[in-house]
Coordinates of C-alpha atoms and ligand atoms in Angstrom, one line a residue:
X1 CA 100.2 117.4 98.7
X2 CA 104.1 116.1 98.1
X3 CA 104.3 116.7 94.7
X4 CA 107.5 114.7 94.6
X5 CA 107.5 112.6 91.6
X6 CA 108.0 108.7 91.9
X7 CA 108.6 106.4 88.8
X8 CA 110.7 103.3 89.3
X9 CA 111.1 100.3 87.3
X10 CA 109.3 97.8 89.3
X11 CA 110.1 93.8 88.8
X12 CA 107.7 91.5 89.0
X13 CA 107.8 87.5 89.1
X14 CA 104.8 85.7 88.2
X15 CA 104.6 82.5 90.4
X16 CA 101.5 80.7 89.0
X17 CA 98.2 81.0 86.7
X18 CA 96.2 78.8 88.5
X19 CA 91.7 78.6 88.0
X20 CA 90.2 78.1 91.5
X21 CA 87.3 76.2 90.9
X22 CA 83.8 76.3 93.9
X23 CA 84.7 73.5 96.1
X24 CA 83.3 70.0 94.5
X25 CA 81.6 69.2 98.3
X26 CA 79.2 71.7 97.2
X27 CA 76.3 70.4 95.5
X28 CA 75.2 73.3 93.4
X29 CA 79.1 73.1 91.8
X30 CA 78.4 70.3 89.8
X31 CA 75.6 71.3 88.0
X32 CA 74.8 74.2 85.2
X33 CA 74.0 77.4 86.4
X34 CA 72.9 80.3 84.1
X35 CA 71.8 83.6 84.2
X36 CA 70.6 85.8 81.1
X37 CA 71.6 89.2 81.2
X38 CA 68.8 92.3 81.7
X39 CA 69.3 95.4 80.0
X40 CA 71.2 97.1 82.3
X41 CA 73.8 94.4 82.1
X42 CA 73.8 94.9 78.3
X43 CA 74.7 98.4 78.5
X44 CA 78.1 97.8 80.1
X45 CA 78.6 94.6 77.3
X46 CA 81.8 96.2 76.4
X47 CA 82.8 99.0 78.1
X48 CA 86.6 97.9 80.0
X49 CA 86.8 95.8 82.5
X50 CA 86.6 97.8 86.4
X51 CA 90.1 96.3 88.3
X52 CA 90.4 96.8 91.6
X53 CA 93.6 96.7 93.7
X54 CA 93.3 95.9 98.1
X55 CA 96.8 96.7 99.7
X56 CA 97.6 95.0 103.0
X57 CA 100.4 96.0 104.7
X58 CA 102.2 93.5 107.2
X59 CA 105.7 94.5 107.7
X60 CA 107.9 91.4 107.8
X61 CA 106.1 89.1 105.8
X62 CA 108.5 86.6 104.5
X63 CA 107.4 84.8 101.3
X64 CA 107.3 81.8 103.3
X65 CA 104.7 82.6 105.4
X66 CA 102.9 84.1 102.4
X67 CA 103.6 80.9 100.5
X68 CA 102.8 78.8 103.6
X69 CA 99.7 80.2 105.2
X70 CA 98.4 83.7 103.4
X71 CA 98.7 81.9 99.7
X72 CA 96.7 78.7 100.9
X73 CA 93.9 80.9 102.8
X74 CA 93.2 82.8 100.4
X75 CA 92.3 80.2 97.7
X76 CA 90.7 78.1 100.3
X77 CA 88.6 80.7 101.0
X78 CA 87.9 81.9 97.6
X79 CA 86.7 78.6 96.2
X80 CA 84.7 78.1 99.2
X81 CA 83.2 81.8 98.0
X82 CA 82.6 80.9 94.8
X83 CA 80.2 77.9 95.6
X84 CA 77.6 81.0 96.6
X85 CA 78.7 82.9 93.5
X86 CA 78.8 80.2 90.8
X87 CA 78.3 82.9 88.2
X88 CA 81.5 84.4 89.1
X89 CA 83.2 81.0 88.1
X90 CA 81.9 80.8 84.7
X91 CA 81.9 83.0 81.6
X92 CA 80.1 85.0 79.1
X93 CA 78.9 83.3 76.4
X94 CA 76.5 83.4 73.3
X95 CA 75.2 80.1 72.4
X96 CA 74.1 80.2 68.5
X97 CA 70.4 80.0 69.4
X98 CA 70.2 82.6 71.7
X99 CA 69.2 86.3 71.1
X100 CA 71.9 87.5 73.1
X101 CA 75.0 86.7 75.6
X102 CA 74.0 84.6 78.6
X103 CA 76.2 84.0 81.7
X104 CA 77.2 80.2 82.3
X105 CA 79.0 78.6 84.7
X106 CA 79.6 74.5 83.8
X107 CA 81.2 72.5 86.4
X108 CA 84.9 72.7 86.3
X109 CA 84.9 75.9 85.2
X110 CA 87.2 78.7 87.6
X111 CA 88.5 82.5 88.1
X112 CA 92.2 82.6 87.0
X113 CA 94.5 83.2 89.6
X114 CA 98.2 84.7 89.3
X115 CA 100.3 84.5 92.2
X116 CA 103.5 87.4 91.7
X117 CA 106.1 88.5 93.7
X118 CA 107.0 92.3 93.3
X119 CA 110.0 94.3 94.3
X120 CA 107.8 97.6 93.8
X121 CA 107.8 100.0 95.9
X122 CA 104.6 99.1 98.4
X123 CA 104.9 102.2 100.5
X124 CA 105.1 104.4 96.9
X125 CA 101.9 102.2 95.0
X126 CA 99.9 102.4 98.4
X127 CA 100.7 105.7 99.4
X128 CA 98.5 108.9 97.9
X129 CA 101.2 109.2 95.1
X130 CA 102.0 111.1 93.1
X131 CA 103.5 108.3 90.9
X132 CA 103.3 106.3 86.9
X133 CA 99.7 105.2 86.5
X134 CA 101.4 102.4 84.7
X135 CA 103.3 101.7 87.6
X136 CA 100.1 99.7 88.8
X137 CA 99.6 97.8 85.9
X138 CA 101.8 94.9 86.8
X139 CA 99.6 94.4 89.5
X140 CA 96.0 93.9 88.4
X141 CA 95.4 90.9 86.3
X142 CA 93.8 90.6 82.6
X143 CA 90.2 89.1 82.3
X144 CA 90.9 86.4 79.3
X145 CA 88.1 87.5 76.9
X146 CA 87.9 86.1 73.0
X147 CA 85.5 85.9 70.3
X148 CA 83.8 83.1 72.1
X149 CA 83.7 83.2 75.7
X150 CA 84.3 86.2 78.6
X151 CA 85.9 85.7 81.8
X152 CA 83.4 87.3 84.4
X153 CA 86.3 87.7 86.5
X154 CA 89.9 87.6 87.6
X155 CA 92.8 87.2 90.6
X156 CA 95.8 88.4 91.0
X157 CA 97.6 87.9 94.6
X158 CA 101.0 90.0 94.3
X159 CA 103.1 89.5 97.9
X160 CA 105.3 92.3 98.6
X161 CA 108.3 90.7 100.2
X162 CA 108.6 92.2 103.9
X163 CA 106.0 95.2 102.9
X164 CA 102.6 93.3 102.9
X165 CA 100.6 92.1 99.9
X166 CA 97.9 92.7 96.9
X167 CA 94.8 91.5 95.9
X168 CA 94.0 92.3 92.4
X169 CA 90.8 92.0 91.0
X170 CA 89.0 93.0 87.4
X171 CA 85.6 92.3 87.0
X172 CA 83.8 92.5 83.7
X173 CA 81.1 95.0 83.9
X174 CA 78.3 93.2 82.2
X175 CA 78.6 90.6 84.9
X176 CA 78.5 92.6 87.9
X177 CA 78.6 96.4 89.2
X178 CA 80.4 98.1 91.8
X179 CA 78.1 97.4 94.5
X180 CA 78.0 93.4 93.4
X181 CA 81.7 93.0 93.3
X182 CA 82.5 95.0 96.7
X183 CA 80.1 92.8 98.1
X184 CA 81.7 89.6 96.5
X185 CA 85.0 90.7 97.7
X186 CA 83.5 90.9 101.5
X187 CA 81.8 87.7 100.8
X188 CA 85.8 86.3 99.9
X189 CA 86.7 88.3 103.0
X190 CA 84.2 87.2 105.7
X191 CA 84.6 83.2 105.1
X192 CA 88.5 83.6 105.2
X193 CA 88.0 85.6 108.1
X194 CA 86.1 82.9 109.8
X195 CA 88.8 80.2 109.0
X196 CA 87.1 78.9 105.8
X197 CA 84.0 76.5 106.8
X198 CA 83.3 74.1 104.8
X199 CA 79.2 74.7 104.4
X200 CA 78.8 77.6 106.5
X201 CA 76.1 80.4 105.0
X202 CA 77.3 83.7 104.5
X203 CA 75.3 86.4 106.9
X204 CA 72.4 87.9 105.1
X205 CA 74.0 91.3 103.8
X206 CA 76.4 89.3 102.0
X207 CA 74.4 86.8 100.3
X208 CA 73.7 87.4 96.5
X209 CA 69.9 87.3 95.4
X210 CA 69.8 86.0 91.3
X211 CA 66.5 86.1 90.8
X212 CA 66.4 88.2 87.4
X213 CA 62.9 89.3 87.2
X214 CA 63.1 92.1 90.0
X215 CA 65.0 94.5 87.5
X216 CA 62.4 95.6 85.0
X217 CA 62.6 98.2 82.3
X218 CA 61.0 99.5 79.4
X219 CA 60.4 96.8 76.8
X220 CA 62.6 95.5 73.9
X221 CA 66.0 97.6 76.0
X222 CA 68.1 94.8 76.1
X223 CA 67.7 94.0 72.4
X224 CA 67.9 97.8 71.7
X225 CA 71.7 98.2 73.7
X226 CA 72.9 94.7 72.2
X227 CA 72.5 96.4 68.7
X228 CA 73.5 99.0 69.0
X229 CA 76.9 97.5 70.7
X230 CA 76.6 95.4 67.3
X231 CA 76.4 98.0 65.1
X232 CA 79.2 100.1 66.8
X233 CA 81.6 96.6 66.2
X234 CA 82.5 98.2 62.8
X235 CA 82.0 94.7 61.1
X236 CA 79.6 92.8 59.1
X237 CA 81.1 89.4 59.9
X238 CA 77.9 87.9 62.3
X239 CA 81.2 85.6 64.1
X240 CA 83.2 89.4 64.5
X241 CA 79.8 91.3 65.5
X242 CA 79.3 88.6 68.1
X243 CA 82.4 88.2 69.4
X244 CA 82.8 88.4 73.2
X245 CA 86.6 89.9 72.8
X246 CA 87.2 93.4 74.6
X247 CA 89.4 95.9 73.4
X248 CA 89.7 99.0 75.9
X249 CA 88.7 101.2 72.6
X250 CA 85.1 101.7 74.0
X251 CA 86.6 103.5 76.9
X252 CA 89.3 105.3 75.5
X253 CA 93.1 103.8 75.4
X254 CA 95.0 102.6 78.6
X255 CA 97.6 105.2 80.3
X256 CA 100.9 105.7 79.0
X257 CA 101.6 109.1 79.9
X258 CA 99.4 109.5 83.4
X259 CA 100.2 109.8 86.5
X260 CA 97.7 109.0 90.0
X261 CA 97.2 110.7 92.9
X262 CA 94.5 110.4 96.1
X263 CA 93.0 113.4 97.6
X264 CA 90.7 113.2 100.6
X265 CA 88.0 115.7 101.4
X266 CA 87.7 115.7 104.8
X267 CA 84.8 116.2 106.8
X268 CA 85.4 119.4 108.1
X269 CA 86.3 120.5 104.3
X270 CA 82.5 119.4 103.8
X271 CA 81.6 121.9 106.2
X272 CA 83.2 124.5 104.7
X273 CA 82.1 123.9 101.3
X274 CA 78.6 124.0 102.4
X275 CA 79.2 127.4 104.3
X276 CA 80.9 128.7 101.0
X277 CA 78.0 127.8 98.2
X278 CA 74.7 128.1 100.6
X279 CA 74.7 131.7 100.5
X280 CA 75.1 131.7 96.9
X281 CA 72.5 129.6 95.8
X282 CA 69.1 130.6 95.5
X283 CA 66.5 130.7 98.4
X284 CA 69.7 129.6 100.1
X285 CA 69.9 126.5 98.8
X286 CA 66.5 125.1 99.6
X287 CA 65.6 123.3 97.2
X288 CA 70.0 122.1 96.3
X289 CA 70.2 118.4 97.5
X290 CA 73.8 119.4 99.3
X291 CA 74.8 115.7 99.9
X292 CA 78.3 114.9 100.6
X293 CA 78.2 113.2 96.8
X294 CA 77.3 116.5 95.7
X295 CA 79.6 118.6 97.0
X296 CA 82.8 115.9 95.9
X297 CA 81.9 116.0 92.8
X298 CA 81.2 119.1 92.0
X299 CA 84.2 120.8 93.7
X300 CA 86.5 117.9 91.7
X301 CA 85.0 118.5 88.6
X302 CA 85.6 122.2 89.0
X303 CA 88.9 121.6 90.0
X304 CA 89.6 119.1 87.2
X305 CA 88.0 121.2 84.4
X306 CA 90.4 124.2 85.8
X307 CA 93.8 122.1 85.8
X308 CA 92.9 121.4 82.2
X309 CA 92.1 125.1 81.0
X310 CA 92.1 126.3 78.1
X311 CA 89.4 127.0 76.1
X312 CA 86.0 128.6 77.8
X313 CA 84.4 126.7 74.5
X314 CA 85.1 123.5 75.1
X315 CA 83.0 120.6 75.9
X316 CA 83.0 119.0 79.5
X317 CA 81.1 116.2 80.2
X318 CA 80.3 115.4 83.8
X319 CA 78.5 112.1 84.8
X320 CA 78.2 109.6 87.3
X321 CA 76.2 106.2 87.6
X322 CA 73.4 105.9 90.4
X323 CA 72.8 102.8 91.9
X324 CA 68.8 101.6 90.9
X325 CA 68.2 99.1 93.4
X326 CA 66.8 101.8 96.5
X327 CA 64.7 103.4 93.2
X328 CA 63.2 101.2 91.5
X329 CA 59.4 100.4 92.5
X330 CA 59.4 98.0 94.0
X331 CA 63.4 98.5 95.5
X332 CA 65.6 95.6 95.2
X333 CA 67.4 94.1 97.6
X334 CA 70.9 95.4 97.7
X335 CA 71.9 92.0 97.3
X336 CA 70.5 91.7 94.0
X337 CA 73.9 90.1 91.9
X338 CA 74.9 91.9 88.7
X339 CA 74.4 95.3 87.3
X340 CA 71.2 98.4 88.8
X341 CA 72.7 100.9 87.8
X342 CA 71.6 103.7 85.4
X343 CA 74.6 106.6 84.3
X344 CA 73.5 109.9 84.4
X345 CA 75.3 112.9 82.3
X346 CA 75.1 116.1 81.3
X347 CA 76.8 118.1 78.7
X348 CA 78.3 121.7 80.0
X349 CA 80.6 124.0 78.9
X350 CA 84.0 124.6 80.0
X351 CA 83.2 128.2 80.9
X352 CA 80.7 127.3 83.3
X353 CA 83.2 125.6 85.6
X354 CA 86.3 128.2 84.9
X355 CA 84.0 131.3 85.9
X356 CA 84.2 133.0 89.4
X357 CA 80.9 130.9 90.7
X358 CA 82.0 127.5 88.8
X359 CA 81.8 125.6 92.1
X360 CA 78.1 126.7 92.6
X361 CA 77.6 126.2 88.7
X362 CA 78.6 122.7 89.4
X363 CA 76.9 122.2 92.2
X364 CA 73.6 122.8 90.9
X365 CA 74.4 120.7 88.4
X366 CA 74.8 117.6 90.0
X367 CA 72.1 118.5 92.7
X368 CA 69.9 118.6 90.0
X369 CA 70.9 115.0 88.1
X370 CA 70.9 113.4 91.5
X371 CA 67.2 115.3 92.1
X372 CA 66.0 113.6 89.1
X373 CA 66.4 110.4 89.9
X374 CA 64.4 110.8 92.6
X375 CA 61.8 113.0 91.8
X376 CA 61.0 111.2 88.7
X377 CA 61.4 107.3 87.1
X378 CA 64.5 106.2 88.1
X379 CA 64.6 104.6 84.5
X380 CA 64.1 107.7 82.0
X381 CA 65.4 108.5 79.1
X382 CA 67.8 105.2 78.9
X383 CA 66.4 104.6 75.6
X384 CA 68.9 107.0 74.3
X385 CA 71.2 106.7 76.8
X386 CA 73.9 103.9 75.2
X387 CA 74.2 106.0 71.7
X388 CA 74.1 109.4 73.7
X389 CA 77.6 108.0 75.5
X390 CA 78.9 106.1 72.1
X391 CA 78.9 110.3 71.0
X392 CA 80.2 111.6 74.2
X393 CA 82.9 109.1 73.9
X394 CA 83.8 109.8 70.2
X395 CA 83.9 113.4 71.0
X396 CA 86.7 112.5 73.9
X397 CA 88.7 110.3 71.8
X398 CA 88.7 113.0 69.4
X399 CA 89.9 115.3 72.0
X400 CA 86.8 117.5 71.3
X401 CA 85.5 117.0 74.5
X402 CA 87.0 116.3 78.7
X403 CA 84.7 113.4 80.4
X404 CA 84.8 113.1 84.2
X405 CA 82.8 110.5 85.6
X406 CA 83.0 108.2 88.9
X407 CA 84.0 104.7 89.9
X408 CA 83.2 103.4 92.6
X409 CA 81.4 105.3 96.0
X410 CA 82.2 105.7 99.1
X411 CA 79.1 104.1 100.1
X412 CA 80.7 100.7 98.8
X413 CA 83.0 100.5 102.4
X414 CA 86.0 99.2 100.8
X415 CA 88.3 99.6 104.2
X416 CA 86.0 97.1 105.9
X417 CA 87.5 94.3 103.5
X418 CA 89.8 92.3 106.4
X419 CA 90.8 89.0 105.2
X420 CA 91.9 88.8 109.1
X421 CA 95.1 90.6 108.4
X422 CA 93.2 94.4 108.9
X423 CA 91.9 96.6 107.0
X424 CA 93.2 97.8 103.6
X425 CA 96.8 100.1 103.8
X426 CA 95.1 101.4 100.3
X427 CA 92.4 100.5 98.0
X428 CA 92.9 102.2 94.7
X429 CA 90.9 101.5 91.2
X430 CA 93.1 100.9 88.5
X431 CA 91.3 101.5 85.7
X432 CA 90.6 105.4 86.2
X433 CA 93.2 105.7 84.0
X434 CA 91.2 104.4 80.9
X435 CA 88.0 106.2 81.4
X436 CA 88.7 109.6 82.4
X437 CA 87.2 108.3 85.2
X438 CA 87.5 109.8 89.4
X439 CA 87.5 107.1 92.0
X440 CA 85.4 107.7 95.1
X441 CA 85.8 105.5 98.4
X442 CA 85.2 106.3 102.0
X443 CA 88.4 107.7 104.1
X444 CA 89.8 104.7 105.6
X445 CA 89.8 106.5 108.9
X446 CA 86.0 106.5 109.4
X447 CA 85.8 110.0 109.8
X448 CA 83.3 111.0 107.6
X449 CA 85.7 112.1 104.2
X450 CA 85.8 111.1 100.8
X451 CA 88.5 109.4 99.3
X452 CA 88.9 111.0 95.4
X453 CA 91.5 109.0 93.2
X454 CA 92.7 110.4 89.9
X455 CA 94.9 109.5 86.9
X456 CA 95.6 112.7 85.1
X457 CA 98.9 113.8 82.6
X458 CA 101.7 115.0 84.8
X459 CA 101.1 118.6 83.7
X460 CA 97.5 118.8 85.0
X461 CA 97.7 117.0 88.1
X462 CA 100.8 119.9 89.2
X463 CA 97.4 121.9 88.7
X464 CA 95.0 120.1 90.2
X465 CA 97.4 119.9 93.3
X466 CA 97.6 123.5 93.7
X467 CA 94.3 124.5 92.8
X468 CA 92.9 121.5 95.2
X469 CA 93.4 123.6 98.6
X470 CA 92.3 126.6 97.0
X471 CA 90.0 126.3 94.3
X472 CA 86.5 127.8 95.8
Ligands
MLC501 C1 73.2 108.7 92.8 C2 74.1 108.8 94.0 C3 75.6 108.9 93.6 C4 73.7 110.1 94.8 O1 74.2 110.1 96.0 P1 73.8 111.1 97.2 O2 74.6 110.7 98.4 O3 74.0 112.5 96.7 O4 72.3 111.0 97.4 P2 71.4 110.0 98.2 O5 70.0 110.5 98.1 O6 71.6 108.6 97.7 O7 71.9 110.0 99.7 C5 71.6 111.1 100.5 C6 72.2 111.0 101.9 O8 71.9 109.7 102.4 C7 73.1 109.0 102.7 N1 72.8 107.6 102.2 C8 71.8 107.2 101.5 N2 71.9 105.8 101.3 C9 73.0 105.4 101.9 C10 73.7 104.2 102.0 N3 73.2 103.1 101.5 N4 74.8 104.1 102.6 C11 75.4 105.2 103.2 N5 74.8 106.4 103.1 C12 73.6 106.5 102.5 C13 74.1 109.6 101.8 O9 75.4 109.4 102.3 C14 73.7 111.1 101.8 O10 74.2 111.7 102.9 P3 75.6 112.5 103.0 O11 75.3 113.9 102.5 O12 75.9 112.5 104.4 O13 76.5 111.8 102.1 C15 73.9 107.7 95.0 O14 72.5 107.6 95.4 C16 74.2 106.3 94.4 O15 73.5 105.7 93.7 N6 75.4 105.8 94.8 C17 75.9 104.5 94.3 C18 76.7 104.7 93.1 C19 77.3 103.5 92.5 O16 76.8 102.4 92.7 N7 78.4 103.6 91.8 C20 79.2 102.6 91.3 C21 78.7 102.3 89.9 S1 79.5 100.8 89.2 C22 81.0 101.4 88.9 O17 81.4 102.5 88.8 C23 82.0 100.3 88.6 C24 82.5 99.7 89.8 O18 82.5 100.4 90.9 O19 82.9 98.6 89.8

């Protein structure tokens, strides 16, 4: 890992805050659509938005051209998208006689779009760093939330003169999970691919299913979450209890003093840290569900909870959310638009990770949360689940406790996304760098790695960078 530090002052031009509305041909456009929101949608209300950044590289792109052809595809092709994803044109709202938020998209409504022009350095932001988290920041755009209304998502399109260009993208997490959005953005991809048909259906793995009623949980959840999301407002006013504003206080603050990195674990690294822990484990490792998940995880979070040090005393918590849609009985379709998701967490001490066999420690660990889920109901225990994280995350912004969860998964294929300019340079997500989060993604080579993406103070990534190589 270079370990040469980067941190420029990048300058950035916005061009234009546009909306890009479904196209009006489409019939659906110009009528209502809404969609209530489940429990698991309720859960995420609001935790900070998950933005997204897609680097393309194409050396010698002028802004002509961008302005010209790239600029005008791109929109095309994203209104055109939208007509199958009308929710992602409208907003969250909370009409006074409903019981809670719904999602509603009215004809004329949009996504913001911001078209910018950056003299950042595209090799430095879409390389494996190290550089500023902040450095990134000019790049993703804001989702417009207030008291009333929610943005379900939002656009940003930064060219790079003669480097290649961005896509930016935040979604709001009560609208739509990781596996909904990556599939959105493929949607997006695939019809500008094609040369943006007017009319023309999207293949079947990329169509979204609404239909609500397929996700079922214990009674009364949703009410249950929304409360307690009320309750933790802090206010008394109904107007500030419901308002549909978020402030990134649920997740912790946004980076000031971070800085990112990407390390891949490669396929052959798998195979060593399979050889390494099997032996140690007992009945060697029979019963240890040794996915490649596993393994990332675990060896990261030992690695992470080792770069921080310090006390054996402390509190780590290590979690991760699991996609519900394979678990729930009956499955859901994988199209299924919105949030099935469940987190998953567990509470450990530092000392289990800083000891000699902290890698197997953690491995066990994880094996057994991922076990869980599929040895028992998918669903359990998320009654408690919302006000168990509301602690966890007190305990963090108190400093009392390190969090390391995931965004994203490399199942997600995120270097497939070709607009019809190739495949991603880099795909990075942004807002690691609120949450405590790692990122996960596939290596864009194909060859079998992980991807892990981390914001960390400068001090503990130095660590993490030398411990990485070396730390089992
Ligand atoms: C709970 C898990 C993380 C556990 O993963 P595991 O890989 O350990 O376990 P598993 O039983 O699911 O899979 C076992 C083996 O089958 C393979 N496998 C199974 N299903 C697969 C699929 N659909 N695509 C590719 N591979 C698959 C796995 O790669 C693994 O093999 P091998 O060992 O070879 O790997 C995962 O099941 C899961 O739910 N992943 C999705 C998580 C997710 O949606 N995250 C985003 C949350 S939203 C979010 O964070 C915000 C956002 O992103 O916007």
């Amino acid at each position: 890992m270079d370990m040469v530090f980067h941190n420029q002052r990048n300058r950035m031009e916005i061009l234009e805050v546009t909306q890009v509305a479904p196209t009006s041909n489409s019939q659906e456009s110009t009528t209502e659509f809404r969609l209530p929101l489940t429990f698991c949608d309720i859960f995420w209300f609001k935790f900070p938005p998950v933005e997204r950044l897609f680097f393309y590289q194409l050396d010698e792109l002028t802004p002509a051209c961008f302005n010209s052809v790239i600029l005008p595809k791109l929109k095309r092709s994203l209104s055109l998208t939208l007509d199958h994803y009308l929710p992602l044109a409208g907003n969250l709202k909370w009409p006074p006689n409903e019981p809670k938020p719904i999602i509603l998209y009215t004809p004329n409504d949009g996504v913001s779009l911001t078209v910018a022009h950056s003299d950042a350095d595209f090799n430095i932001l879409s390389s494996d760093g190290v550089y500023d988290a902040s450095e990134l920041h000019p790049l993703k755009p804001d989702l417009v939330t207030s008291d009333v209304s929610a943005s379900a998502i939002a656009v940003q399109l930064t060219l790079f003169p003669n480097k290649g260009f961005c896509i930016g993208i935040t979604a709001h997490h009560a609208v739509l999970d990781g596996q909904t959005t990556t599939m959105f953005i493929k949607s997006w991809a695939y019809i500008c691919k094609q040369g943006n048909e007017e009319n023309s259906p999207l293949p079947p793995e990329l169509t979204p299913f609404f239909d609500r009623s397929v996700v079922k949980g214990p009674d009364g959840l949703d009410m249950l979450y929304l409360n307690q999301w009320l309750a933790s407002s802090g206010s008394d006013s109904d107007t500030s209890k419901k308002s549909l504003k978020i402030t990134t206080s649920a997740g912790g603050g946004a980076a000031s003093d971070l800085v990112r990195a990407t390390f891949e674990i490669t396929r052959e690294d798998f195979k060593k840290l399979r050889e390494r822990v099997l032996p140690k484990l007992p009945d060697s490792g029979k019963e240890v569900h040794l996915s490649t998940f596993v393994l990332s995880f675990a060896y990261v979070t030992t690695c992470m909870v080792k770069a921080r040090g310090g006390d054996g005393d402390r509190k780590v918590a290590f979690a991760f959310t699991a996609d519900c849609r394979p678990r729930l009985n009956p499955p859901v379709s994988q199209n299924y638009f919105g949030n099935c998701n469940r987190p998953k967490f567990e509470v450990a001490k530092a000392r289990d990770f800083l000891d000699e066999n902290g890698f197997v420690f953690a491995v066990q660990k994880a094996s057994g949360m991922v076990k869980a889920l599929m040895e028992r109901w998918v669903l359990e225990g998320m009654e408690k689940i919302l006000s168990d994280c509301f602690d966890v995350l007190k305990e963090a912004s108190e400093s009392k406790l390190q969090i390391i969860s995931v965004a994203g998964s490399p199942r997600f294929g995120v270097y497939g996304t070709d607009f019809g300019w190739g495949k991603p340079h880099k795909v990075v997500i942004v807002s690691i760098d609120k949450s405590g989060a790692i990122s996960m993604a596939e290596s864009r080579d194909g060859s079998g790695g992980i991807e892990i993406g981390l914001a960390l103070h400068k001090h503990e990534m130095n660590n993490f960078s030398w411990l990485f190589p070396r730390c089992v």
